[in-house]
Tab-separated table of C-alpha atoms in Angstrom:
chain	number	residue	atom	x	y	z
A	10	UNK	CA	24.590	-10.906	3.277
A	11	UNK	CA	24.070	-9.189	6.496
A	12	UNK	CA	22.071	-6.555	7.271
A	13	UNK	CA	24.025	-2.238	7.176
A	14	UNK	CA	23.139	-0.473	10.392
A	15	UNK	CA	20.565	1.854	8.392
A	16	UNK	CA	19.104	-1.434	7.426
A	17	UNK	CA	18.393	-2.454	10.386
A	18	UNK	CA	16.487	0.498	11.824
A	19	UNK	CA	14.900	0.527	8.669
A	20	UNK	CA	13.498	-2.891	9.279
A	21	UNK	CA	13.505	-2.384	13.231
A	22	UNK	CA	9.361	-3.469	13.325
A	23	UNK	CA	9.312	-6.710	11.355
A	24	UNK	CA	12.241	-8.096	12.781
A	25	UNK	CA	11.866	-7.590	16.375
A	26	UNK	CA	8.023	-9.842	15.114
A	27	UNK	CA	8.495	-13.307	15.436
A	28	UNK	CA	6.603	-14.260	12.858
A	29	UNK	CA	9.164	-12.521	10.224
A	30	UNK	CA	12.444	-11.776	11.867
A	31	UNK	CA	15.980	-11.544	10.399
A	32	UNK	CA	14.937	-14.870	8.929
A	33	UNK	CA	11.066	-13.098	7.105
A	34	UNK	CA	13.101	-9.955	6.498
A	35	UNK	CA	15.443	-11.446	3.871
A	36	UNK	CA	12.904	-13.636	2.166
A	37	UNK	CA	11.297	-9.762	1.989
A	38	UNK	CA	14.136	-8.578	0.335
A	39	UNK	CA	14.954	-11.120	-2.305
A	40	UNK	CA	10.825	-11.146	-3.106
A	41	UNK	CA	10.061	-10.625	-6.373
A	42	UNK	CA	6.170	-9.604	-6.035
A	43	UNK	CA	4.286	-7.468	-9.741
A	44	UNK	CA	1.762	-5.248	-9.040
A	45	UNK	CA	-0.658	-4.502	-12.381
A	46	UNK	CA	-1.860	-1.579	-12.310
A	47	UNK	CA	-0.616	1.934	-9.882
A	48	UNK	CA	-4.271	2.725	-9.922
A	49	UNK	CA	-6.616	2.187	-6.688
A	50	UNK	CA	-4.824	-0.886	-5.042
A	51	UNK	CA	-2.259	-1.146	-6.333
A	52	UNK	CA	-0.762	2.409	-5.177
A	53	UNK	CA	-0.661	1.270	-1.106
A	54	UNK	CA	0.319	-2.171	-2.077
A	55	UNK	CA	3.627	-0.512	-3.778
A	56	UNK	CA	3.893	1.594	-1.646
A	57	UNK	CA	3.900	-0.708	1.271
A	58	UNK	CA	5.308	-3.280	0.136
A	59	UNK	CA	8.622	-1.173	-1.574
A	60	UNK	CA	8.579	0.033	2.763
A	61	UNK	CA	8.981	-3.887	3.434
A	62	UNK	CA	11.402	-4.038	1.765
A	63	UNK	CA	10.744	-5.521	-0.810
A	64	UNK	CA	13.061	-6.525	-3.220
A	65	UNK	CA	12.181	-6.379	-6.942
A	66	UNK	CA	8.686	-4.664	-7.727
A	67	UNK	CA	6.952	-5.012	-11.072
A	68	UNK	CA	4.522	-2.318	-11.323
A	69	UNK	CA	3.121	-2.519	-14.732
A	70	UNK	CA	-0.534	0.187	-16.569
A	71	UNK	CA	0.226	1.522	-20.104
A	72	UNK	CA	-2.064	4.957	-18.396
A	73	UNK	CA	-0.727	8.622	-17.414
A	74	UNK	CA	-1.980	10.365	-13.833
A	75	UNK	CA	-5.799	11.928	-14.549
A	76	UNK	CA	-6.770	14.171	-12.161
A	77	UNK	CA	-9.597	11.551	-11.460
A	78	UNK	CA	-7.276	9.414	-10.357
A	79	UNK	CA	-6.393	11.338	-7.556
A	80	UNK	CA	-8.588	10.748	-5.529
A	81	UNK	CA	-7.980	7.304	-4.497
A	82	UNK	CA	-4.296	6.953	-6.271
A	83	UNK	CA	-2.462	8.067	-3.853
A	84	UNK	CA	1.026	7.137	-4.930
A	85	UNK	CA	0.670	10.068	-7.560
A	86	UNK	CA	0.306	13.847	-6.705
A	87	UNK	CA	-0.752	16.334	-8.397
A	88	UNK	CA	1.745	17.175	-9.045
A	89	UNK	CA	2.720	14.130	-12.060
A	90	UNK	CA	-0.399	15.460	-13.977
A	91	UNK	CA	-0.439	13.886	-16.831
A	92	UNK	CA	2.769	11.661	-16.008
A	93	UNK	CA	3.169	8.338	-16.901
A	94	UNK	CA	1.951	6.176	-13.514
A	95	UNK	CA	4.833	4.060	-13.508
A	96	UNK	CA	6.881	6.574	-13.781
A	97	UNK	CA	5.246	8.040	-11.106
A	98	UNK	CA	4.573	5.622	-8.661
A	99	UNK	CA	8.530	3.622	-9.440
A	100	UNK	CA	9.616	8.107	-7.845
A	101	UNK	CA	7.161	7.285	-5.206
A	102	UNK	CA	8.375	4.283	-4.307
A	103	UNK	CA	11.606	4.733	-5.239
A	104	UNK	CA	11.564	7.670	-2.492
A	105	UNK	CA	9.970	5.900	0.222
A	106	UNK	CA	13.065	3.422	-0.003
A	107	UNK	CA	15.802	3.847	-2.745
A	108	UNK	CA	17.146	-0.182	-1.569
A	109	UNK	CA	13.277	-1.145	-3.873
A	110	UNK	CA	14.100	-2.881	-7.053
A	111	UNK	CA	11.365	-0.940	-9.533
A	112	UNK	CA	10.493	-1.935	-12.428
A	113	UNK	CA	8.426	-0.778	-15.328
A	114	UNK	CA	6.089	-1.559	-17.581
A	115	UNK	CA	4.301	0.895	-19.959
A	116	UNK	CA	2.396	-1.022	-21.331
A	117	UNK	CA	-1.323	-2.749	-21.741
A	118	UNK	CA	-1.494	-6.321	-20.064
A	119	UNK	CA	-2.955	-8.089	-23.357
A	120	UNK	CA	-2.214	-12.031	-24.529
A	121	UNK	CA	0.541	-10.875	-26.307
A	122	UNK	CA	2.982	-10.146	-23.707
A	123	UNK	CA	1.610	-10.988	-19.447
A	124	UNK	CA	3.126	-13.669	-19.647
A	125	UNK	CA	6.936	-12.954	-20.387
A	126	UNK	CA	5.763	-9.910	-17.893
A	127	UNK	CA	5.041	-12.428	-14.457
A	128	UNK	CA	7.556	-14.931	-15.488
A	129	UNK	CA	10.343	-13.194	-13.389
A	130	UNK	CA	8.055	-12.864	-10.680
A	131	UNK	CA	7.180	-14.478	-6.876
A	132	UNK	CA	3.597	-13.249	-6.739
A	133	UNK	CA	1.247	-10.975	-8.825
A	134	UNK	CA	-0.869	-8.197	-7.199
A	135	UNK	CA	-3.814	-7.888	-9.814
A	136	UNK	CA	-4.415	-4.512	-9.737
A	137	UNK	CA	-6.987	-4.104	-12.657
A	138	UNK	CA	-10.404	-2.984	-13.004
A	139	UNK	CA	-11.813	-4.790	-15.739
A	140	UNK	CA	-12.969	-8.313	-16.275
A	141	UNK	CA	-10.818	-9.369	-19.121
A	142	UNK	CA	-7.279	-7.582	-17.514
A	143	UNK	CA	-8.772	-10.214	-13.962
A	144	UNK	CA	-9.062	-13.033	-15.540
A	145	UNK	CA	-6.906	-12.652	-18.430
A	146	UNK	CA	-4.340	-12.058	-15.244
A	147	UNK	CA	-6.269	-15.518	-13.598
A	148	UNK	CA	-5.886	-17.718	-16.351
A	149	UNK	CA	-1.878	-16.271	-16.985
A	150	UNK	CA	-0.400	-17.521	-13.222
A	151	UNK	CA	-2.514	-20.252	-13.072
A	152	UNK	CA	-0.556	-21.630	-16.363
A	153	UNK	CA	3.117	-20.172	-15.666
A	154	UNK	CA	1.631	-21.649	-12.158
A	155	UNK	CA	2.384	-17.891	-10.087
A	156	UNK	CA	0.526	-17.623	-7.479
A	157	UNK	CA	-1.306	-14.079	-7.364
A	158	UNK	CA	-4.267	-11.847	-4.889
A	159	UNK	CA	-7.327	-11.167	-7.224
A	160	UNK	CA	-8.849	-8.003	-5.876
A	161	UNK	CA	-11.702	-6.003	-6.620
A	162	UNK	CA	-13.617	-2.968	-5.773
A	163	UNK	CA	-16.815	-1.260	-6.165
A	164	UNK	CA	-18.810	2.252	-4.651
A	165	UNK	CA	-18.581	0.633	-1.469
A	166	UNK	CA	-16.809	-2.679	-1.184
A	167	UNK	CA	-14.228	-4.053	-2.418
A	168	UNK	CA	-13.166	-8.277	-2.416
A	169	UNK	CA	-9.644	-10.611	-2.459
A	170	UNK	CA	-9.237	-13.617	-2.578
A	171	UNK	CA	-5.448	-15.925	-3.327
A	172	UNK	CA	-4.386	-18.456	-5.558
A	173	UNK	CA	-1.345	-20.142	-4.949
A	174	UNK	CA	-0.648	-23.442	-7.115
A	175	UNK	CA	-2.479	-26.902	-5.696
A	176	UNK	CA	-3.743	-24.263	-2.872
A	177	UNK	CA	-7.979	-24.197	-3.485
A	178	UNK	CA	-9.370	-22.631	-6.588
A	179	UNK	CA	-8.892	-20.346	-8.626
A	180	UNK	CA	-10.739	-17.783	-10.086
A	181	UNK	CA	-12.338	-19.187	-12.616
A	182	UNK	CA	-12.996	-22.069	-10.300
A	183	UNK	CA	-15.394	-19.091	-9.124
A	184	UNK	CA	-16.900	-16.432	-11.357
A	185	UNK	CA	-16.503	-18.906	-14.603
A	186	UNK	CA	-16.436	-15.796	-17.600
A	187	UNK	CA	-16.231	-12.503	-18.097
A	188	UNK	CA	-19.525	-10.995	-16.846
A	189	UNK	CA	-21.446	-9.913	-20.845
A	190	UNK	CA	-20.013	-6.535	-22.332
A	191	UNK	CA	-21.929	-3.113	-20.073
A	192	UNK	CA	-23.184	-5.611	-17.620
A	193	UNK	CA	-20.855	-4.369	-14.152
A	194	UNK	CA	-20.386	-1.333	-14.088
A	195	UNK	CA	-16.938	-0.304	-13.870
A	196	UNK	CA	-15.851	1.679	-10.930
A	197	UNK	CA	-15.441	5.059	-13.429
A	198	UNK	CA	-19.601	4.468	-13.848
A	199	UNK	CA	-20.596	3.435	-10.492
A	200	UNK	CA	-18.556	5.376	-7.791
A	201	UNK	CA	-15.569	4.198	-5.243
A	202	UNK	CA	-15.160	5.873	-2.080
A	203	UNK	CA	-10.861	5.817	-2.653
A	204	UNK	CA	-10.525	4.624	0.807
A	205	UNK	CA	-11.938	1.722	0.536
A	206	UNK	CA	-8.862	1.023	-2.320
A	207	UNK	CA	-6.976	1.789	-0.261
A	208	UNK	CA	-8.462	-1.268	2.453
A	209	UNK	CA	-8.187	-3.707	-0.401
A	210	UNK	CA	-4.959	-2.379	-1.744
A	211	UNK	CA	-3.131	-3.123	1.991
A	212	UNK	CA	-4.476	-6.014	2.319
A	213	UNK	CA	-3.392	-7.311	-1.449
A	214	UNK	CA	0.124	-6.321	0.016
A	215	UNK	CA	-0.478	-8.510	3.295
A	216	UNK	CA	-1.231	-11.442	1.174
A	217	UNK	CA	1.590	-10.656	-0.270
A	218	UNK	CA	4.377	-9.944	2.625
A	219	UNK	CA	2.458	-13.580	4.265
A	220	UNK	CA	3.268	-15.235	1.244
A	221	UNK	CA	7.042	-13.756	0.737
A	222	UNK	CA	7.362	-14.171	4.253
A	223	UNK	CA	5.485	-18.310	4.860
A	224	UNK	CA	3.900	-16.589	7.830
A	225	UNK	CA	0.173	-17.314	8.962
A	226	UNK	CA	-2.339	-18.564	6.388
A	227	UNK	CA	-3.061	-16.771	2.360
A	228	UNK	CA	-6.824	-16.090	2.037
A	229	UNK	CA	-7.088	-19.660	-0.762
A	230	UNK	CA	-9.508	-21.460	-0.876
A	231	UNK	CA	-11.282	-17.992	0.727
A	232	UNK	CA	-13.140	-15.038	-0.947
A	233	UNK	CA	-12.472	-12.183	1.451
A	234	UNK	CA	-15.651	-9.121	1.122
A	235	UNK	CA	-15.548	-5.645	2.734
A	236	UNK	CA	-18.840	-3.779	2.801
A	237	UNK	CA	-18.090	-0.354	3.910
A	238	UNK	CA	-21.186	1.419	4.717
A	239	UNK	CA	-22.642	-1.630	7.147
A	240	UNK	CA	-19.069	-2.734	9.004
A	241	UNK	CA	-19.475	-5.927	7.706
A	242	UNK	CA	-15.924	-8.595	6.600
A	243	UNK	CA	-16.824	-11.705	5.590
A	244	UNK	CA	-14.702	-15.282	4.827
A	245	UNK	CA	-16.317	-17.041	2.269
A	246	UNK	CA	-14.330	-20.836	2.160
A	247	UNK	CA	-14.964	-20.659	-2.013
A	248	UNK	CA	-15.318	-23.880	-3.376
A	249	UNK	CA	-12.491	-25.976	-5.988
A	250	UNK	CA	-14.750	-26.476	-9.771
A	251	UNK	CA	-13.554	-30.238	-10.604
A	252	UNK	CA	-13.742	-29.674	-14.478
A	253	UNK	CA	-12.426	-25.769	-13.454
A	254	UNK	CA	-11.662	-24.476	-17.883
A	255	UNK	CA	-7.913	-23.159	-16.901
A	256	UNK	CA	-6.489	-24.939	-12.955
A	257	UNK	CA	-7.978	-28.268	-13.670
A	258	UNK	CA	-6.804	-31.598	-14.781
A	259	UNK	CA	-8.516	-31.396	-18.560
A	260	UNK	CA	-8.268	-27.552	-19.088
A	261	UNK	CA	-10.120	-26.081	-22.039
A	262	UNK	CA	-8.706	-22.709	-21.968
A	263	UNK	CA	-5.171	-23.823	-22.729
A	264	UNK	CA	-4.645	-20.271	-24.599
A	265	UNK	CA	-5.111	-16.947	-22.797
A	266	UNK	CA	-7.892	-14.560	-23.969
A	267	UNK	CA	-8.102	-11.401	-24.807
A	268	UNK	CA	-11.906	-11.088	-23.768
A	269	UNK	CA	-13.857	-7.617	-25.153
A	270	UNK	CA	-13.083	-4.536	-23.153
A	271	UNK	CA	-16.258	-3.332	-22.052
A	272	UNK	CA	-17.448	-0.294	-24.104
A	273	UNK	CA	-18.319	2.421	-21.719
A	274	UNK	CA	-21.372	5.497	-23.938
A	275	UNK	CA	-19.761	8.764	-24.182
A	276	UNK	CA	-15.792	7.366	-23.147
A	277	UNK	CA	-12.825	8.102	-25.379
A	278	UNK	CA	-9.774	5.658	-25.838
A	279	UNK	CA	-7.493	7.428	-22.644
A	280	UNK	CA	-11.114	6.862	-21.154
A	281	UNK	CA	-11.162	3.134	-21.475
A	282	UNK	CA	-7.438	3.063	-21.109
A	283	UNK	CA	-8.174	4.786	-17.482
A	284	UNK	CA	-10.513	1.564	-16.083
A	285	UNK	CA	-8.651	-0.612	-16.968
A	286	UNK	CA	-5.273	0.446	-15.599
A	287	UNK	CA	-7.401	0.769	-12.011
B	24	UNK	CA	33.955	-11.442	31.298
B	25	UNK	CA	31.669	-14.482	31.673
B	26	UNK	CA	31.793	-16.400	34.603
B	27	UNK	CA	30.771	-19.708	35.027
B	28	UNK	CA	32.534	-22.634	33.016
B	29	UNK	CA	29.264	-24.138	32.253
B	30	UNK	CA	28.848	-22.069	28.573
B	31	UNK	CA	31.037	-21.441	26.259
B	32	UNK	CA	30.408	-18.043	24.306
B	33	UNK	CA	29.738	-18.594	20.459
B	34	UNK	CA	28.976	-14.990	19.801
B	35	UNK	CA	29.746	-11.423	21.547
B	36	UNK	CA	27.493	-8.688	20.712
B	37	UNK	CA	27.233	-4.230	22.009
B	38	UNK	CA	23.989	-3.298	22.132
B	39	UNK	CA	25.636	-0.130	24.201
B	40	UNK	CA	25.837	2.725	20.936
B	41	UNK	CA	22.221	2.411	20.030
B	42	UNK	CA	18.726	2.850	22.014
B	43	UNK	CA	15.509	1.065	21.726
B	44	UNK	CA	13.779	-0.368	19.004
B	45	UNK	CA	17.366	-0.925	17.746
B	46	UNK	CA	19.021	-2.590	21.146
B	47	UNK	CA	16.923	-5.679	20.809
B	48	UNK	CA	16.901	-5.961	16.888
B	49	UNK	CA	20.926	-5.974	16.507
B	50	UNK	CA	20.470	-9.136	19.967
B	51	UNK	CA	17.749	-10.820	18.110
B	52	UNK	CA	19.715	-10.583	14.415
B	53	UNK	CA	23.088	-12.161	16.549
B	54	UNK	CA	21.576	-14.112	18.377
B	55	UNK	CA	18.945	-15.859	14.788
B	56	UNK	CA	22.944	-16.414	12.698
B	57	UNK	CA	23.746	-18.628	15.722
B	58	UNK	CA	22.322	-22.521	16.098
B	59	UNK	CA	20.291	-23.871	18.489
B	60	UNK	CA	22.344	-24.462	22.074
B	61	UNK	CA	24.950	-21.911	20.791
B	62	UNK	CA	25.578	-19.420	23.556
B	63	UNK	CA	25.309	-15.095	23.124
B	64	UNK	CA	27.074	-12.753	25.329
B	65	UNK	CA	25.151	-8.759	24.818
B	66	UNK	CA	26.753	-5.763	26.210
B	67	UNK	CA	23.602	-3.657	26.883
B	68	UNK	CA	23.111	-0.444	29.682
B	69	UNK	CA	21.872	-0.456	32.624
B	70	UNK	CA	18.185	0.992	32.809
B	71	UNK	CA	15.475	0.928	29.950
B	72	UNK	CA	18.145	-2.519	27.649
B	73	UNK	CA	18.228	-4.233	30.811
B	74	UNK	CA	15.145	-3.773	31.730
B	75	UNK	CA	13.701	-5.067	28.536
B	76	UNK	CA	15.593	-7.076	25.857
B	77	UNK	CA	15.613	-10.278	28.457
B	78	UNK	CA	12.551	-10.255	28.423
B	79	UNK	CA	12.229	-9.996	24.857
B	80	UNK	CA	14.652	-12.377	24.651
B	81	UNK	CA	13.286	-15.071	27.151
B	82	UNK	CA	9.145	-14.170	24.577
B	83	UNK	CA	11.050	-15.847	22.086
B	84	UNK	CA	11.946	-18.576	23.380
B	85	UNK	CA	15.136	-17.876	24.437
B	86	UNK	CA	17.195	-19.424	28.228
B	87	UNK	CA	18.799	-16.434	29.557
B	88	UNK	CA	22.100	-18.759	31.651
B	89	UNK	CA	23.375	-15.875	33.290
B	90	UNK	CA	23.376	-11.715	34.232
B	91	UNK	CA	27.684	-10.654	34.930
B	92	UNK	CA	27.416	-6.885	36.352
B	93	UNK	CA	30.248	-5.312	35.002
B	94	UNK	CA	29.671	-2.338	37.863
B	95	UNK	CA	31.042	0.261	35.318
B	96	UNK	CA	26.647	0.875	34.435
B	97	UNK	CA	27.224	-2.026	31.919
B	98	UNK	CA	26.500	-5.776	31.962
B	99	UNK	CA	27.533	-9.146	30.016
B	100	UNK	CA	23.607	-10.991	29.384
B	101	UNK	CA	24.761	-14.531	28.659
B	102	UNK	CA	21.965	-16.191	26.803
B	103	UNK	CA	21.571	-19.847	25.162
B	104	UNK	CA	19.479	-20.051	21.579
B	105	UNK	CA	16.939	-21.715	22.122
B	106	UNK	CA	13.933	-21.238	19.500
């Protein structure tokens, strides 16, 4: 596969890099990344991965664009209000880079569909904002052996980690079980700075780029945390749990689980759906 | 073209029709297609390309074997793939 002159120019800043080069750009163009959630985290990740020329980008979200999303979900614009998020996201990605093959899944990710959706991808980004979805994505990716990057944001804080088979702990090694319902506020209840979604979503895109090109080190065995108020970025080593319920050699979780969603007081069904797709 | 008999040119690339950074990008793409030890001839303009492209190729670990002046404002840079 030879580059066209237009591709040479579009990707010139990648190709110049010793760590990427022609081979790395070809790996990006052959790469398949699934982004679960076309919200705050998924928006910048999808835009940068499309711009980078990632060959196939899947995007999953059941929600439509709401006015309250636009403070941080920069892939959607005011003109997109009421539109399915996956459609709006796909339009923006195609506008940035028509070469990218975008696959949309206008659906809630659940125990009964996730395995079928993730199976075609090289790398998965968790851009959801609720614990049931995060544990589901972890368990499904571990069971299928598909590398993924977890992230979460709230208020002025964010975190992320990457899991690759055989290279360190999974999300469940570290966090075990979802917290009790309503013990932890969603970002709808607690608030979040829009730029935090940008920072952490971009770090997720960076993990995908490093994974696909093989450049540098991934955040495997490490949890990166960012506190914007104190300008603190920490990378904490996290150990594997030899008795992990899902990734150890004697797992006790062998079927996927749909944990109960936090029942937010006063939230409609649509509101809960939105929270699930952050 | 090359006057030195110590090397055999495996491929040539013309970067006189493009500007920075595509000059280096085209040279880099061409050299990445070669096997280690093979030699590329890069046809380039005087000025900015002459200043930057040889330097960038050296930074990537390649070896400049010769620079032949075509005396028409263009040069042929002879590079051995070392990385």
